[in-house]
Amino acid sequence: MTVPQITVQGLSKIYRVPVRAEGLRASLKSLIKRTYNDVHAVLDVSFAIESGEIVGLIGPNGAGKTTTLKILTGLLHPTTGLARVAGFIPWQRKHAYLRQISMVMGNKSQMIWDIPPMDSFRVLGEIYSVPSSQFKQTLDELIDLLDMQELLTKPVRNLSLGERMKCELVAGLLYRPVVMFLDEPTLGLDVSMQLRLRRFLAEYNRKSGVTILLTSHYMADVMALCPRVILIHHGKLLYDGELGALAQKMAPFKLVRITLGAENGSVSREIPLPAGVEITQRENNLLTLRVGRAEAPSVTAQLLQSLPVADLTVEDPPIEAVIDQVYMEGGV
């Protein structure tokens, strides 16, 4: 049996935060006797990730995603619990461990602002003691995958946000880590650049076998890259499994969108529908119906026979709506 690349058991992080009431009296009282509240950023979270997996860590703002990543990279000590990444305890911050992991954050830069990326890459190569032959080979592969030859000699301050993110990924992969933590890697990027970075991450994972734990508020990132998701809310783990299975569990229905023929005119009049079918939206000659997953094929056939259908599509409900339903209900 193989040992998981990342193992988390009963992980919790509690912050002790000072609080006080408003007003001068409360301010003076707090100088003598402070009152504290315990804030549970992460609460009894457990999961395991196998080598080579790409897993999405999702949740609303303040759910505990970034705190979890910071614990796994050794930037924070947990209050309780155990974790092992690539065989190491992260918060011991051993040099051998730091050579095995990389963390790229969409809102923070590790590139030096006033010099070209190539100079920063050389500095990182020296810091991580990357042999010159391996450095050149890895750099050439990454530059080719990201199509960024023309960026290497420009000062970082002159690069666009998307171009800088390409450089951040190269900087994080130069020493060939076995585990990569990505925190909002496509934050602020346009749709085209988001697509390119997703393709790069998928291709690099396929070629290198690197294990990736990704957090993102863009569900398109998660859907494109992560067959499996770990969903946390208020610091607690709510779901760990396939994204598609979560959608089927929380939204056991399909959306059937129908465009009626022009001769039918508006759909304001009553339209005969099969039992159990619910109209969720109607506008001019457009209809959106909610149909149980199991009944969708038979209902679609009935609709095609009984209505003057010009166009018909069958869709899953938007994954964002499914995730929002989990957040609202606080469980799966």
mmCIF file of C-alpha atoms in Angstrom:
data_model
loop_
_atom_site.group_PDB
_atom_site.id
_atom_site.type_symbol
_atom_site.label_atom_id
_atom_site.label_comp_id
_atom_site.label_asym_id
_atom_site.label_seq_id
_atom_site.Cartn_x
_atom_site.Cartn_y
_atom_site.Cartn_z
ATOM 1 C CA MET A 1 0.000 0.000 0.000
ATOM 2 C CA THR A 2 1.395 3.408 -1.007
ATOM 3 C CA VAL A 3 1.739 6.160 1.569
ATOM 4 C CA PRO A 4 -0.321 9.305 0.738
ATOM 5 C CA GLN A 5 1.716 12.339 -0.258
ATOM 6 C CA ILE A 6 -0.349 14.530 2.098
ATOM 7 C CA THR A 7 -1.947 13.229 5.301
ATOM 8 C CA VAL A 8 -3.993 15.408 7.663
ATOM 9 C CA GLN A 9 -5.508 14.066 10.892
ATOM 10 C CA GLY A 10 -7.682 16.071 13.283
ATOM 11 C CA LEU A 11 -6.099 19.379 12.277
ATOM 12 C CA SER A 12 -7.284 22.463 14.175
ATOM 13 C CA LYS A 13 -6.105 26.058 14.371
ATOM 14 C CA ILE A 14 -7.597 28.320 17.039
ATOM 15 C CA TYR A 15 -6.784 32.028 17.295
ATOM 16 C CA ARG A 16 -7.216 33.883 20.581
ATOM 17 C CA VAL A 17 -8.561 37.292 19.592
ATOM 18 C CA PRO A 18 -8.921 40.266 21.999
ATOM 19 C CA VAL A 19 -12.391 41.870 22.055
ATOM 20 C CA ARG A 20 -13.937 44.841 23.834
ATOM 21 C CA ALA A 21 -17.131 46.850 23.811
ATOM 22 C CA GLU A 22 -17.234 50.312 22.280
ATOM 23 C CA GLY A 23 -16.719 53.494 24.251
ATOM 24 C CA LEU A 24 -14.111 55.117 26.494
ATOM 25 C CA ARG A 25 -15.027 53.121 29.595
ATOM 26 C CA ALA A 26 -14.555 49.819 27.774
ATOM 27 C CA SER A 27 -11.230 51.042 26.376
ATOM 28 C CA LEU A 28 -9.924 51.904 29.838
ATOM 29 C CA LYS A 29 -11.190 48.623 31.263
ATOM 30 C CA SER A 30 -9.413 46.674 28.504
ATOM 31 C CA LEU A 31 -6.098 48.174 29.635
ATOM 32 C CA ILE A 32 -6.505 46.437 32.992
ATOM 33 C CA LYS A 33 -8.331 43.255 32.037
ATOM 34 C CA ARG A 34 -8.583 42.008 28.474
ATOM 35 C CA THR A 35 -11.341 39.744 27.193
ATOM 36 C CA TYR A 36 -10.635 37.173 24.513
ATOM 37 C CA ASN A 37 -12.663 35.081 22.099
ATOM 38 C CA ASP A 38 -11.494 31.839 20.529
ATOM 39 C CA VAL A 39 -11.823 31.828 16.733
ATOM 40 C CA HIS A 40 -11.735 28.377 15.134
ATOM 41 C CA ALA A 41 -10.093 28.938 11.742
ATOM 42 C CA VAL A 42 -9.745 25.171 11.153
ATOM 43 C CA LEU A 43 -11.595 22.589 13.233
ATOM 44 C CA ASP A 44 -10.812 18.857 13.275
ATOM 45 C CA VAL A 45 -10.068 18.490 9.554
ATOM 46 C CA SER A 46 -8.805 15.145 8.210
ATOM 47 C CA PHE A 47 -8.006 14.009 4.670
ATOM 48 C CA ALA A 48 -5.340 12.257 2.600
ATOM 49 C CA ILE A 49 -4.051 13.022 -0.914
ATOM 50 C CA GLU A 50 -2.209 10.493 -3.041
ATOM 51 C CA SER A 51 0.880 11.251 -5.092
ATOM 52 C CA GLY A 52 0.033 12.851 -8.448
ATOM 53 C CA GLU A 53 -3.498 13.941 -7.494
ATOM 54 C CA ILE A 54 -4.873 17.412 -8.219
ATOM 55 C CA VAL A 55 -7.363 18.235 -5.465
ATOM 56 C CA GLY A 56 -9.451 21.381 -5.052
ATOM 57 C CA LEU A 57 -9.777 22.870 -1.565
ATOM 58 C CA ILE A 58 -12.909 25.018 -1.754
ATOM 59 C CA GLY A 59 -15.054 27.055 0.591
ATOM 60 C CA PRO A 60 -16.361 30.617 1.087
ATOM 61 C CA ASN A 61 -14.231 33.485 2.346
ATOM 62 C CA GLY A 62 -13.063 32.793 5.885
ATOM 63 C CA ALA A 63 -13.688 29.044 5.602
ATOM 64 C CA GLY A 64 -10.121 28.151 6.577
ATOM 65 C CA LYS A 65 -8.612 27.318 3.173
ATOM 66 C CA THR A 66 -5.567 29.586 3.329
ATOM 67 C CA THR A 67 -4.992 28.722 7.001
ATOM 68 C CA THR A 68 -4.909 25.039 6.041
ATOM 69 C CA LEU A 69 -2.402 25.726 3.261
ATOM 70 C CA LYS A 70 -0.209 27.776 5.591
ATOM 71 C CA ILE A 71 -0.154 24.928 8.115
ATOM 72 C CA LEU A 72 0.748 22.400 5.415
ATOM 73 C CA THR A 73 3.572 24.617 4.148
ATOM 74 C CA GLY A 74 4.895 25.163 7.666
ATOM 75 C CA LEU A 75 4.057 28.863 7.892
ATOM 76 C CA LEU A 76 1.728 28.217 10.853
ATOM 77 C CA HIS A 77 1.698 25.767 13.732
ATOM 78 C CA PRO A 78 -1.618 23.981 14.303
ATOM 79 C CA THR A 79 -3.282 24.148 17.704
ATOM 80 C CA THR A 80 -3.953 20.403 17.604
ATOM 81 C CA GLY A 81 -3.705 17.599 15.080
ATOM 82 C CA LEU A 82 -1.125 15.946 12.867
ATOM 83 C CA ALA A 83 0.000 16.437 9.286
ATOM 84 C CA ARG A 84 2.633 14.926 7.014
ATOM 85 C CA VAL A 85 3.588 16.203 3.589
ATOM 86 C CA ALA A 86 6.076 14.251 1.483
ATOM 87 C CA GLY A 87 7.055 12.368 4.630
ATOM 88 C CA PHE A 88 7.802 15.511 6.698
ATOM 89 C CA ILE A 89 6.019 17.355 9.503
ATOM 90 C CA PRO A 90 5.522 20.763 7.837
ATOM 91 C CA TRP A 91 5.947 23.125 10.803
ATOM 92 C CA GLN A 92 9.388 21.710 11.595
ATOM 93 C CA ARG A 93 10.500 23.613 8.467
ATOM 94 C CA LYS A 94 13.385 21.308 7.656
ATOM 95 C CA HIS A 95 15.486 22.325 4.660
ATOM 96 C CA ALA A 96 14.885 18.958 3.038
ATOM 97 C CA TYR A 97 11.144 19.564 3.331
ATOM 98 C CA LEU A 98 11.250 23.059 1.858
ATOM 99 C CA ARG A 99 12.979 21.616 -1.216
ATOM 100 C CA GLN A 100 10.029 19.238 -1.713
ATOM 101 C CA ILE A 101 7.209 21.808 -1.724
ATOM 102 C CA SER A 102 6.214 25.002 -3.466
ATOM 103 C CA MET A 103 3.505 27.549 -2.707
ATOM 104 C CA VAL A 104 2.236 30.031 -5.303
ATOM 105 C CA MET A 105 -0.254 32.678 -4.199
ATOM 106 C CA GLY A 106 -2.188 34.752 -6.694
ATOM 107 C CA ASN A 107 -2.089 37.849 -4.469
ATOM 108 C CA LYS A 108 1.600 37.716 -3.471
ATOM 109 C CA SER A 109 4.766 37.849 -5.543
ATOM 110 C CA GLN A 110 8.153 36.259 -5.005
ATOM 111 C CA MET A 111 9.661 37.967 -8.038
ATOM 112 C CA ILE A 112 12.033 40.929 -7.549
ATOM 113 C CA TRP A 113 10.230 43.952 -8.968
ATOM 114 C CA ASP A 114 13.069 45.853 -10.662
ATOM 115 C CA ILE A 115 15.003 43.071 -12.383
ATOM 116 C CA PRO A 116 14.142 40.682 -15.223
ATOM 117 C CA PRO A 117 12.604 37.294 -14.314
ATOM 118 C CA MET A 118 15.690 35.463 -15.580
ATOM 119 C CA ASP A 119 17.818 37.028 -12.839
ATOM 120 C CA SER A 120 15.298 35.959 -10.177
ATOM 121 C CA PHE A 121 15.295 32.434 -11.609
ATOM 122 C CA ARG A 122 19.087 32.243 -11.338
ATOM 123 C CA VAL A 123 18.973 33.433 -7.726
ATOM 124 C CA LEU A 124 16.374 30.776 -6.882
ATOM 125 C CA GLY A 125 18.477 28.147 -8.623
ATOM 126 C CA GLU A 126 21.370 29.011 -6.325
ATOM 127 C CA ILE A 127 19.196 29.120 -3.201
ATOM 128 C CA TYR A 128 17.860 25.624 -3.894
ATOM 129 C CA SER A 129 21.251 24.335 -5.129
ATOM 130 C CA VAL A 130 19.827 23.194 -8.456
ATOM 131 C CA PRO A 131 22.602 21.678 -10.647
ATOM 132 C CA SER A 132 23.243 23.859 -13.710
ATOM 133 C CA SER A 133 22.279 21.129 -16.195
ATOM 134 C CA GLN A 134 18.992 20.432 -14.361
ATOM 135 C CA PHE A 135 18.331 24.162 -14.019
ATOM 136 C CA LYS A 136 18.669 24.719 -17.761
ATOM 137 C CA GLN A 137 16.594 21.665 -18.669
ATOM 138 C CA THR A 138 13.774 22.514 -16.249
ATOM 139 C CA LEU A 139 13.752 26.189 -17.201
ATOM 140 C CA ASP A 140 13.618 25.384 -20.917
ATOM 141 C CA GLU A 141 10.714 22.965 -20.370
ATOM 142 C CA LEU A 142 8.729 25.472 -18.317
ATOM 143 C CA ILE A 143 9.389 28.361 -20.701
ATOM 144 C CA ASP A 144 8.260 26.206 -23.601
ATOM 145 C CA LEU A 145 5.106 25.023 -21.816
ATOM 146 C CA LEU A 146 4.159 28.580 -20.831
ATOM 147 C CA ASP A 147 5.289 30.199 -24.115
ATOM 148 C CA MET A 148 7.116 33.017 -22.300
ATOM 149 C CA GLN A 149 10.463 33.403 -24.084
ATOM 150 C CA GLU A 150 9.900 37.121 -24.671
ATOM 151 C CA LEU A 151 9.313 37.826 -20.965
ATOM 152 C CA LEU A 152 12.682 36.744 -19.604
ATOM 153 C CA THR A 153 14.573 40.008 -20.120
ATOM 154 C CA LYS A 154 11.865 42.539 -19.217
ATOM 155 C CA PRO A 155 11.798 44.045 -15.707
ATOM 156 C CA VAL A 156 9.030 42.423 -13.682
ATOM 157 C CA ARG A 157 7.383 45.811 -13.105
ATOM 158 C CA ASN A 158 6.717 46.052 -16.864
ATOM 159 C CA LEU A 159 4.899 42.722 -17.077
ATOM 160 C CA SER A 160 1.124 42.291 -17.033
ATOM 161 C CA LEU A 161 -0.565 40.399 -14.209
ATOM 162 C CA GLY A 162 -0.889 37.279 -16.350
ATOM 163 C CA GLU A 163 2.749 37.453 -17.427
ATOM 164 C CA ARG A 164 3.871 37.824 -13.806
ATOM 165 C CA MET A 165 1.804 34.783 -12.822
ATOM 166 C CA LYS A 166 3.607 32.742 -15.484
ATOM 167 C CA CYS A 167 6.889 33.804 -13.896
ATOM 168 C CA GLU A 168 5.591 32.909 -10.421
ATOM 169 C CA LEU A 169 4.797 29.384 -11.613
ATOM 170 C CA VAL A 170 8.261 28.981 -13.136
ATOM 171 C CA ALA A 171 9.864 30.241 -9.917
ATOM 172 C CA GLY A 172 7.831 27.747 -7.912
ATOM 173 C CA LEU A 173 8.760 24.783 -10.120
ATOM 174 C CA LEU A 174 12.426 25.397 -10.948
ATOM 175 C CA TYR A 175 13.668 22.993 -8.280
ATOM 176 C CA ARG A 176 11.062 20.328 -9.184
ATOM 177 C CA PRO A 177 9.012 20.112 -5.966
ATOM 178 C CA VAL A 178 6.911 16.989 -5.467
ATOM 179 C CA VAL A 179 4.020 18.914 -3.851
ATOM 180 C CA MET A 180 2.608 22.237 -5.034
ATOM 181 C CA PHE A 181 0.164 24.434 -3.129
ATOM 182 C CA LEU A 182 -1.749 26.947 -5.259
ATOM 183 C CA ASP A 183 -3.767 29.697 -3.575
ATOM 184 C CA GLU A 184 -5.984 31.570 -6.063
ATOM 185 C CA PRO A 185 -3.499 31.228 -8.964
ATOM 186 C CA THR A 186 -5.855 32.836 -11.527
ATOM 187 C CA LEU A 187 -6.963 35.733 -9.315
ATOM 188 C CA GLY A 188 -7.527 38.846 -11.428
ATOM 189 C CA LEU A 189 -6.552 37.226 -14.722
ATOM 190 C CA ASP A 190 -8.616 37.569 -17.885
ATOM 191 C CA VAL A 191 -10.489 34.568 -19.257
ATOM 192 C CA SER A 192 -7.858 33.781 -21.902
ATOM 193 C CA MET A 193 -4.974 33.784 -19.415
ATOM 194 C CA GLN A 194 -6.960 31.687 -16.936
ATOM 195 C CA LEU A 195 -7.475 29.076 -19.660
ATOM 196 C CA ARG A 196 -3.764 29.017 -20.551
ATOM 197 C CA LEU A 197 -2.656 28.581 -16.953
ATOM 198 C CA ARG A 198 -5.147 25.754 -16.419
ATOM 199 C CA ARG A 199 -3.804 23.977 -19.492
ATOM 200 C CA PHE A 200 -0.255 24.425 -18.238
ATOM 201 C CA LEU A 201 -1.032 23.025 -14.779
ATOM 202 C CA ALA A 202 -2.847 20.012 -16.222
ATOM 203 C CA GLU A 203 -0.014 19.280 -18.655
ATOM 204 C CA TYR A 204 2.707 19.783 -16.041
ATOM 205 C CA ASN A 205 0.917 17.473 -13.617
ATOM 206 C CA ARG A 206 0.615 14.834 -16.342
ATOM 207 C CA LYS A 207 4.312 15.043 -17.234
ATOM 208 C CA SER A 208 5.862 15.409 -13.779
ATOM 209 C CA GLY A 209 3.396 13.668 -11.451
ATOM 210 C CA VAL A 210 3.495 16.613 -9.027
ATOM 211 C CA THR A 211 0.782 16.572 -6.336
ATOM 212 C CA ILE A 212 -1.306 19.762 -6.387
ATOM 213 C CA LEU A 213 -3.630 21.187 -3.733
ATOM 214 C CA LEU A 214 -5.512 24.110 -5.258
ATOM 215 C CA THR A 215 -7.758 26.753 -3.712
ATOM 216 C CA SER A 216 -9.815 29.023 -5.938
ATOM 217 C CA HIS A 217 -13.065 30.977 -5.907
ATOM 218 C CA TYR A 218 -13.290 30.438 -9.673
ATOM 219 C CA MET A 219 -15.191 27.189 -10.020
ATOM 220 C CA ALA A 220 -13.978 27.007 -13.618
ATOM 221 C CA ASP A 221 -10.471 26.364 -12.213
ATOM 222 C CA VAL A 222 -11.745 23.557 -10.016
ATOM 223 C CA MET A 223 -13.912 21.977 -12.704
ATOM 224 C CA ALA A 224 -11.089 22.035 -15.258
ATOM 225 C CA LEU A 225 -8.344 20.676 -12.999
ATOM 226 C CA CYS A 226 -9.734 18.839 -9.974
ATOM 227 C CA PRO A 227 -11.508 15.474 -10.239
ATOM 228 C CA ARG A 228 -11.793 15.590 -6.449
ATOM 229 C CA VAL A 229 -12.711 18.421 -4.089
ATOM 230 C CA ILE A 230 -12.419 18.969 -0.349
ATOM 231 C CA LEU A 231 -15.091 21.418 0.813
ATOM 232 C CA ILE A 232 -14.715 23.231 4.126
ATOM 233 C CA HIS A 233 -17.011 25.777 5.770
ATOM 234 C CA HIS A 234 -16.472 27.571 9.087
ATOM 235 C CA GLY A 235 -13.268 25.548 9.417
ATOM 236 C CA LYS A 236 -15.065 22.174 9.239
ATOM 237 C CA LEU A 237 -14.806 19.590 6.495
ATOM 238 C CA LEU A 238 -18.221 19.172 4.840
ATOM 239 C CA TYR A 239 -17.374 17.030 1.821
ATOM 240 C CA ASP A 240 -14.465 15.071 0.354
ATOM 241 C CA GLY A 241 -15.038 13.354 -2.985
ATOM 242 C CA GLU A 242 -15.854 13.839 -6.655
ATOM 243 C CA LEU A 243 -17.319 17.187 -7.680
ATOM 244 C CA GLY A 244 -19.844 15.465 -9.960
ATOM 245 C CA ALA A 245 -21.070 13.244 -7.127
ATOM 246 C CA LEU A 246 -21.609 16.333 -4.964
ATOM 247 C CA ALA A 247 -23.704 17.926 -7.713
ATOM 248 C CA GLN A 248 -25.816 14.795 -8.096
ATOM 249 C CA LYS A 249 -26.394 14.583 -4.343
ATOM 250 C CA MET A 250 -27.268 18.222 -3.742
ATOM 251 C CA ALA A 251 -29.105 18.840 -7.026
ATOM 252 C CA PRO A 252 -30.726 15.577 -8.202
ATOM 253 C CA PHE A 253 -32.314 17.222 -11.228
ATOM 254 C CA LYS A 254 -31.568 18.427 -14.760
ATOM 255 C CA LEU A 255 -32.447 21.732 -16.387
ATOM 256 C CA VAL A 256 -34.222 21.372 -19.736
ATOM 257 C CA ARG A 257 -34.136 24.568 -21.790
ATOM 258 C CA ILE A 258 -36.649 24.723 -24.642
ATOM 259 C CA THR A 259 -37.052 27.229 -27.458
ATOM 260 C CA LEU A 260 -40.495 26.920 -29.015
ATOM 261 C CA GLY A 261 -41.118 27.538 -32.697
ATOM 262 C CA ALA A 262 -41.995 31.081 -33.720
ATOM 263 C CA GLU A 263 -45.498 29.982 -34.755
ATOM 264 C CA ASN A 264 -46.230 29.168 -31.128
ATOM 265 C CA GLY A 265 -45.676 32.773 -30.078
ATOM 266 C CA SER A 266 -45.342 33.603 -26.396
ATOM 267 C CA VAL A 267 -45.416 30.865 -23.757
ATOM 268 C CA SER A 268 -47.596 32.899 -21.452
ATOM 269 C CA ARG A 269 -50.471 30.450 -21.974
ATOM 270 C CA GLU A 270 -50.621 27.129 -20.131
ATOM 271 C CA ILE A 271 -48.513 24.375 -21.672
ATOM 272 C CA PRO A 272 -49.198 20.688 -20.975
ATOM 273 C CA LEU A 273 -46.216 19.213 -19.155
ATOM 274 C CA PRO A 274 -45.469 15.703 -17.865
ATOM 275 C CA ALA A 275 -46.056 15.050 -14.177
ATOM 276 C CA GLY A 276 -43.243 16.123 -11.862
ATOM 277 C CA VAL A 277 -41.876 18.756 -14.253
ATOM 278 C CA GLU A 278 -41.517 22.269 -12.837
ATOM 279 C CA ILE A 279 -41.205 25.476 -14.848
ATOM 280 C CA THR A 280 -38.444 27.583 -13.297
ATOM 281 C CA GLN A 281 -38.344 30.321 -15.930
ATOM 282 C CA ARG A 282 -40.408 31.433 -18.917
ATOM 283 C CA GLU A 283 -39.731 34.344 -21.247
ATOM 284 C CA ASN A 284 -41.257 34.891 -24.684
ATOM 285 C CA ASN A 285 -40.822 31.538 -26.430
ATOM 286 C CA LEU A 286 -38.157 30.259 -24.005
ATOM 287 C CA LEU A 287 -38.841 27.767 -21.225
ATOM 288 C CA THR A 288 -36.582 26.385 -18.490
ATOM 289 C CA LEU A 289 -37.837 23.216 -16.805
ATOM 290 C CA ARG A 290 -36.602 21.331 -13.771
ATOM 291 C CA VAL A 291 -36.729 17.567 -14.236
ATOM 292 C CA GLY A 292 -35.514 14.693 -12.063
ATOM 293 C CA ARG A 293 -32.280 13.160 -13.363
ATOM 294 C CA ALA A 294 -33.785 9.704 -13.839
ATOM 295 C CA GLU A 295 -36.842 11.056 -15.679
ATOM 296 C CA ALA A 296 -34.942 13.470 -17.957
ATOM 297 C CA PRO A 297 -34.693 11.126 -21.025
ATOM 298 C CA SER A 298 -38.392 10.140 -21.030
ATOM 299 C CA VAL A 299 -39.568 13.697 -20.307
ATOM 300 C CA THR A 300 -37.412 15.061 -23.132
ATOM 301 C CA ALA A 301 -38.941 12.556 -25.558
ATOM 302 C CA GLN A 302 -42.477 13.535 -24.478
ATOM 303 C CA LEU A 303 -41.723 17.233 -24.887
ATOM 304 C CA LEU A 304 -40.375 16.726 -28.403
ATOM 305 C CA GLN A 305 -43.544 14.863 -29.361
ATOM 306 C CA SER A 306 -46.069 17.224 -27.751
ATOM 307 C CA LEU A 307 -44.567 20.695 -28.296
ATOM 308 C CA PRO A 308 -43.356 22.614 -31.390
ATOM 309 C CA VAL A 309 -39.726 22.576 -30.195
ATOM 310 C CA ALA A 310 -37.220 24.593 -32.231
ATOM 311 C CA ASP A 311 -34.308 23.899 -29.890
ATOM 312 C CA LEU A 312 -33.776 21.852 -26.723
ATOM 313 C CA THR A 313 -30.816 21.432 -24.363
ATOM 314 C CA VAL A 314 -30.440 19.338 -21.217
ATOM 315 C CA GLU A 315 -27.975 20.694 -18.645
ATOM 316 C CA ASP A 316 -26.774 20.082 -15.129
ATOM 317 C CA PRO A 317 -27.494 22.949 -12.725
ATOM 318 C CA PRO A 318 -24.589 25.428 -12.458
ATOM 319 C CA ILE A 319 -21.967 24.055 -10.057
ATOM 320 C CA GLU A 320 -21.806 27.490 -8.390
ATOM 321 C CA ALA A 321 -25.469 27.082 -7.411
ATOM 322 C CA VAL A 322 -24.757 23.615 -6.000
ATOM 323 C CA ILE A 323 -21.829 24.892 -3.921
ATOM 324 C CA ASP A 324 -23.865 27.859 -2.696
ATOM 325 C CA GLN A 325 -26.606 25.447 -1.600
ATOM 326 C CA VAL A 326 -24.027 23.544 0.479
ATOM 327 C CA TYR A 327 -22.852 26.774 2.088
ATOM 328 C CA MET A 328 -26.426 27.876 2.859
ATOM 329 C CA GLU A 329 -27.444 24.525 4.340
ATOM 330 C CA GLY A 330 -24.128 24.042 6.139
ATOM 331 C CA GLY A 331 -23.959 20.351 5.280
ATOM 332 C CA VAL A 332 -24.052 17.714 2.557
#
